[in-house]
Coordinates of C-alpha atoms in Angstrom, one line a residue:
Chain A
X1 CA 65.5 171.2 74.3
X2 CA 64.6 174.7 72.9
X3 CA 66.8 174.0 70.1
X4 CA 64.9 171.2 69.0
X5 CA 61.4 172.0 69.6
X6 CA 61.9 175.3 67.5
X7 CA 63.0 173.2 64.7
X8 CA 59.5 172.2 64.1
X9 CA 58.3 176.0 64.0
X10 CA 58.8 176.2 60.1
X11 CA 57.7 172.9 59.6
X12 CA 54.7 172.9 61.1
X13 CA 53.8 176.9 62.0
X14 CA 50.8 178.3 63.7
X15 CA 50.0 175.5 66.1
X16 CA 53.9 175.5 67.5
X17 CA 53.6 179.2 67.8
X18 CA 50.3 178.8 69.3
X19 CA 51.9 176.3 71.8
X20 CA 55.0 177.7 72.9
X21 CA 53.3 181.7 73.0
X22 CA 50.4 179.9 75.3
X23 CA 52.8 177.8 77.8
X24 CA 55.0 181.5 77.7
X25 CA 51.6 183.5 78.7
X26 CA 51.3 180.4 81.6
X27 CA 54.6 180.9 83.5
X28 CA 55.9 177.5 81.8
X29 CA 59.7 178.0 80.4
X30 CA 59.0 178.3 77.0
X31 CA 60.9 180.7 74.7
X32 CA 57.8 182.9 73.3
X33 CA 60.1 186.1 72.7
X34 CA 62.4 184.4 70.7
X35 CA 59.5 182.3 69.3
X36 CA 58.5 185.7 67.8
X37 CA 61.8 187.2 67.1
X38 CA 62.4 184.2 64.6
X39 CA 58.6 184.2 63.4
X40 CA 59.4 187.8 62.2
X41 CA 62.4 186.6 60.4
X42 CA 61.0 183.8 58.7
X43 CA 58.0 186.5 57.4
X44 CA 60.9 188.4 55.9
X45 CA 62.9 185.5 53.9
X46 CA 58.7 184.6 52.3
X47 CA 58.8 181.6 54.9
X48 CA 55.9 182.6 57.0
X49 CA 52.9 185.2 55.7
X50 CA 52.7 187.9 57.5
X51 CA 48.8 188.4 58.5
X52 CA 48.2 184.8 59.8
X53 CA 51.1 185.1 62.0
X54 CA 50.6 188.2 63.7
X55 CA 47.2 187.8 64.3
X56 CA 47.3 184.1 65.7
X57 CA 50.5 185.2 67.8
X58 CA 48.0 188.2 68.6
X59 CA 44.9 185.7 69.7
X60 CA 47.2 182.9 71.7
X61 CA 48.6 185.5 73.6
X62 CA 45.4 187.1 75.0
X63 CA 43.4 184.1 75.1
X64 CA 46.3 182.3 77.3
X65 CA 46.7 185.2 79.1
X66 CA 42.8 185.5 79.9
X67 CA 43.0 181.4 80.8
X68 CA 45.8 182.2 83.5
X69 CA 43.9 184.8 84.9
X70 CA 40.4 182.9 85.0
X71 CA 43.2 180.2 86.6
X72 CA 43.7 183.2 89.5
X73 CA 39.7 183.8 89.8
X74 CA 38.8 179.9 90.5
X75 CA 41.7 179.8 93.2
X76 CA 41.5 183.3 94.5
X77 CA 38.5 182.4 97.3
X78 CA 40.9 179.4 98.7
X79 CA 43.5 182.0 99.0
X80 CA 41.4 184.3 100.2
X81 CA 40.2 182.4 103.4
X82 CA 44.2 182.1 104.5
X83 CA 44.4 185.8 104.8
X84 CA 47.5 186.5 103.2
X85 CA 48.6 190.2 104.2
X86 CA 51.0 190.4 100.7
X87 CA 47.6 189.5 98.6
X88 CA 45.7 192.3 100.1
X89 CA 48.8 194.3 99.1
X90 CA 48.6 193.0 95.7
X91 CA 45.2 193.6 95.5
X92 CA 45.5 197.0 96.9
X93 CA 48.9 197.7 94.1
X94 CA 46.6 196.5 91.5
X95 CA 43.7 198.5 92.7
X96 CA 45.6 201.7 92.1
X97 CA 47.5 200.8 89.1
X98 CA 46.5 197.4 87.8
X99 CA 46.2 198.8 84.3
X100 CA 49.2 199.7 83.8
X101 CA 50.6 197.0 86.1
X102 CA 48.8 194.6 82.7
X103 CA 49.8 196.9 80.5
X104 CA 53.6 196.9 81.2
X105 CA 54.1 193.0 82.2
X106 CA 53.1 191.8 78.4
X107 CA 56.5 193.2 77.2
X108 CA 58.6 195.7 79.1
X109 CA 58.4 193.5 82.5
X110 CA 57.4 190.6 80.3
X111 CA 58.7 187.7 83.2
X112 CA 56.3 189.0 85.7
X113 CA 53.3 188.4 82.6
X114 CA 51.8 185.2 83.7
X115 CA 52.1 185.7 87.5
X116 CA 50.3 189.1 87.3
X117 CA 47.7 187.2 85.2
X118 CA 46.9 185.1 88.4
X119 CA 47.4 187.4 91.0
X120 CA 44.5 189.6 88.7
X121 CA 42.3 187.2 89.2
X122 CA 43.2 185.8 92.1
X123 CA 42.2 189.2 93.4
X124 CA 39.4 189.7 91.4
X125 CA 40.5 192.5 89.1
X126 CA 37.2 193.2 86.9
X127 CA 37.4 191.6 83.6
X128 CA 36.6 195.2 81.7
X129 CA 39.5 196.4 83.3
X130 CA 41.8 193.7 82.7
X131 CA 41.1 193.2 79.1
X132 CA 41.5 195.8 77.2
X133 CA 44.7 196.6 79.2
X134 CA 46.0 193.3 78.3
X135 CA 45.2 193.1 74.6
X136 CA 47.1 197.0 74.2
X137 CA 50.1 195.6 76.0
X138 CA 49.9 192.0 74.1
X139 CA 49.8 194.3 70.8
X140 CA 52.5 196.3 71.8
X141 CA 54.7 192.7 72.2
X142 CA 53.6 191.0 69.2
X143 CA 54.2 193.9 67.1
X144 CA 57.3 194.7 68.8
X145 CA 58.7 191.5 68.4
X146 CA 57.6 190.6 65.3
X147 CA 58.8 193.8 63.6
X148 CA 62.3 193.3 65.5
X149 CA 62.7 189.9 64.1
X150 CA 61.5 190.8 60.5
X151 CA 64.2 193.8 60.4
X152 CA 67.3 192.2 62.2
X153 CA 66.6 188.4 61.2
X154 CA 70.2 187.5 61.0
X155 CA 70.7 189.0 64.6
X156 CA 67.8 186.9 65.9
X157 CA 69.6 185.2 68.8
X158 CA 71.1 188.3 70.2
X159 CA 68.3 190.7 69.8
X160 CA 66.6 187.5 72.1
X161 CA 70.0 187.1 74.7
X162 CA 69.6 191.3 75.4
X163 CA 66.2 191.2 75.4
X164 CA 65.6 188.3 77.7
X165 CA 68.3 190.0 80.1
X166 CA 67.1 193.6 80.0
X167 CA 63.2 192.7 80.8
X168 CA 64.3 190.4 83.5
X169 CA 67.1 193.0 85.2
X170 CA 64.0 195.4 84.7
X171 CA 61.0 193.2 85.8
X172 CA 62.8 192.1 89.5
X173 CA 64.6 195.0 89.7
X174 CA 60.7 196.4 90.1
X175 CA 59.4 193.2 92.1
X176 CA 62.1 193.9 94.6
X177 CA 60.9 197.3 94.9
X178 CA 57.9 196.9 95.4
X179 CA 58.5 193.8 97.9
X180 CA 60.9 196.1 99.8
X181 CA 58.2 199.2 100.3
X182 CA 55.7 195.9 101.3
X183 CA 58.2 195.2 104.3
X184 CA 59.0 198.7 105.0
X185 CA 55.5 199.4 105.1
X186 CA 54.6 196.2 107.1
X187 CA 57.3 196.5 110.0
X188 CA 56.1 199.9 110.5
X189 CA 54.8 200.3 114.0
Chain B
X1 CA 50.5 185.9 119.5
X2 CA 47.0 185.4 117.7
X3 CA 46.4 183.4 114.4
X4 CA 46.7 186.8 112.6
X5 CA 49.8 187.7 114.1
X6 CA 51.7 184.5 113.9
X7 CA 50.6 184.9 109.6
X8 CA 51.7 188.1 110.0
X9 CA 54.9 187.0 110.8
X10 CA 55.1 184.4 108.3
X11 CA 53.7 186.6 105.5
X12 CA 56.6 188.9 106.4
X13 CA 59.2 186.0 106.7
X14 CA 58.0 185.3 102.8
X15 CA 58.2 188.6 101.7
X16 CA 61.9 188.7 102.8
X17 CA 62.6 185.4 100.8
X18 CA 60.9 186.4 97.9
X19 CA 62.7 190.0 97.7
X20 CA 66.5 188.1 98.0
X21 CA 64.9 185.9 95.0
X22 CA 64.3 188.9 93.1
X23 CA 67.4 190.6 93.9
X24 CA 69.5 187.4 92.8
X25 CA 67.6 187.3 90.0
X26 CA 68.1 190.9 89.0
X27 CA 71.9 190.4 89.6
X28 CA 71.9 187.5 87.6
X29 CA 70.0 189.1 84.4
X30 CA 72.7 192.2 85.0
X31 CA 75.8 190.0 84.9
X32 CA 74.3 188.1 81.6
X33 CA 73.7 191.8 80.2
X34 CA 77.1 192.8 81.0
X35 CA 78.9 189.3 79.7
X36 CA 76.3 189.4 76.4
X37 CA 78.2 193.1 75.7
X38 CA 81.7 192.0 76.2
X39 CA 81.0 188.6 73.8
X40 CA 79.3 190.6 71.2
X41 CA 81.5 193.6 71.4
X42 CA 84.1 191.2 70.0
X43 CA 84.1 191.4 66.5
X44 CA 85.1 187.3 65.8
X45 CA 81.4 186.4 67.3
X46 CA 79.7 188.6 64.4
X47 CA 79.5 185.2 62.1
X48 CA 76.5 184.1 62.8
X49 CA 76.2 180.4 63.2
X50 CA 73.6 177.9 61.7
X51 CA 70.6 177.0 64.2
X52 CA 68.2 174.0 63.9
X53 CA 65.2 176.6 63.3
X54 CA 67.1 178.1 59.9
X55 CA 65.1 177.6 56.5
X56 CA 66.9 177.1 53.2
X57 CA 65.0 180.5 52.8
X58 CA 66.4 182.1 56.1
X59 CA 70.1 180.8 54.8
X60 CA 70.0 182.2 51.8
X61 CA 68.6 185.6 53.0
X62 CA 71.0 185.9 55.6
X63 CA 74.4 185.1 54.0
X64 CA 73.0 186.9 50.9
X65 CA 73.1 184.2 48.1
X66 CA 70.7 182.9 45.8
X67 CA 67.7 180.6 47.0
X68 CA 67.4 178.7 44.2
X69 CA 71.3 177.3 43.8
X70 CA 71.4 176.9 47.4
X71 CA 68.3 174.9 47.2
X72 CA 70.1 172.9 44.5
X73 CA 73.4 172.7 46.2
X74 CA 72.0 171.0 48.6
X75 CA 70.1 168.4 46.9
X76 CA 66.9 169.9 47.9
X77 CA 64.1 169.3 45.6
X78 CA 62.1 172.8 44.5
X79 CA 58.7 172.5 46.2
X80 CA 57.7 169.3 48.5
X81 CA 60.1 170.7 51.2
X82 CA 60.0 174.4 51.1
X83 CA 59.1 174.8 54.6
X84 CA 61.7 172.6 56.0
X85 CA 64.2 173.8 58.8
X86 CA 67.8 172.6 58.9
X87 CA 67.1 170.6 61.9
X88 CA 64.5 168.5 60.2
X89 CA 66.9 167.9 57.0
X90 CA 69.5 166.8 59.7
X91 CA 66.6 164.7 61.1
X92 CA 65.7 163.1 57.7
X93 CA 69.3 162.5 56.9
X94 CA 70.0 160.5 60.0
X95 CA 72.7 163.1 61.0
X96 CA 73.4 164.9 63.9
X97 CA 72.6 168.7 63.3
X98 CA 76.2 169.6 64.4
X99 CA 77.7 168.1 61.2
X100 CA 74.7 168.6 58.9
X101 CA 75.4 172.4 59.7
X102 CA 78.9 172.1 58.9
X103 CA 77.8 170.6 55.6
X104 CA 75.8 173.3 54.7
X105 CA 77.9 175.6 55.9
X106 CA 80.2 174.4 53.7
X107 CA 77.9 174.9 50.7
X108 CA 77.3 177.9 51.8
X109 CA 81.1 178.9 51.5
X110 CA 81.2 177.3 47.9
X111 CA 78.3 179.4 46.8
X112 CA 79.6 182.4 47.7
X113 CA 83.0 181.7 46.3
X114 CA 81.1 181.0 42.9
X115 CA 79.0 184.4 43.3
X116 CA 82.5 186.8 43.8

């Protein structure tokens, strides 16, 4: 399925990087990473041009990631009202660190991205801190994976298979902490 | 046990589901890590194989032959279809990719016979 829809990504270019960045930035399956990885690639054999990709890649990512979290802000008072103790943590966690909680989850914890874009709003992280936070970590993954894919084109596919493994061992390796200090701290008398 | 309490409870019940999700997960990304080594530390997987995303562009840049011969090994025309991936030719052709790529690959073989 991957295989196929990223056949179309030369063909057609911006609007299926556009698309499969945005579903990425939304929690869907889609393989934005690699999406990138062979974006850069295709830059360096004169397939692509360089400045319309990064900055499209660039734009899609922040604006999708700025729709999931405006997604979290429109359901956050619903979710409010059930009094969820592990969304007051979350809004405490993101209290104290949301901007580098933003920061990191656009690419070293990159799987927890999109669900830290709800929970932000959900828990109504203000927008000025949010933002910028989430355009230097979007930056930092763009230019990351661009420049990754433009240097080791022919190693596209593995450079993706570590990747891909290494931010997800990292990014639940850190949900399970925190989780864990949640029910230590909760089951405390 | 009040309303909050018997949340409480479930809230906790949740947080102990989600943390074994996240620890299977974290196993799961470590074994793939750990197999992705061992396969790649094997040097017979270093050819790199043809994928449906490849340009005629990306082909030639990769296995380090000349764009234009490659373009006309293949019966490609010069401009119309510069953009076109390998899956799409496969497409146009009627062919599965599978044996399209063997094709090119192929070609691919020929040309750099002809280079050396």
């Amino acid at each position: 399925m991957t295989e196929t829809a990223l056949q179309w990504l030369p063909v057609y270019g911006l609007p299926v990087l556009v698309l499969i960045i945005g579903l990425g930035c939304l929690g869907a399956p889609a393989p934005a990473s690699l999406t990138l990885l062979i974006s850069g690639s295709l830059i360096a054999s004169g397939d692509f041009e360089a400045v319309p990709v990064y900055l499209t890649s660039l734009l899609a990512a922040i604006v999708f990631d700025h729709l999931g979290y405006s997604l979290g802000r429109w359901g956050g008072p619903y979710l409010q009202r059930r009094r969820i103790p592990l969304m007051d943590r979350a809004r405490y966690t993101l209290e104290e660190r949301g901007g580098a909680a933003v920061f990191l989850t656009r690419w070293l914890l990159a799987p927890l991205g999109p669900g830290v874009n709800y929970v932000a709003g959900a828990v109504a992280m203000p927008m000025r801190q949010f933002t910028p936070y989430d355009i230097a970590g979007e930056v930092v993954w763009v230019t990351a994976y661009l420049g990754l894919g433009y240097v080791f084109g022919t190693y596209v596919s593995l450079i993706a298979e570590t990747l891909g493994n290494a931010t997800g061992f990292l990014a639940f390796g850190v949900l399970a902490w925190l989780l864990w200090r949640f029910i230590r701290h909760d089951t405390r008398p | 046990m009040g309303r909050f309490g018997k949340n409480r409870e479930r809230n906790r019940r949740a947080a102990r589901w989600l943390l074994g999700l996240s620890l299977a997960a974290m196993v799961f990304f470590a074994v793939r890590l750990a197999a992705d080594m061992v396969y790649w530390n094997d040097p017979r997987h270093h050819d790199q194989q043809l994928e449906p995303w490849m340009t005629v562009g990306y082909v030639a840049r990769s296995w380090d032959i000349d764009r234009r011969s490659l373009r006309e090994a293949l019966e490609l025309g010069p401009a119309p279809d510069h953009k076109s991936s390998l899956g799409q030719l496969a497409h146009d052709r009627n062919m599965e990719f599978d044996a399209y790529a063997e094709d090119v690959m192929q070609t691919i073989l020929q040309e750099k016979a002809v280079a050396e």
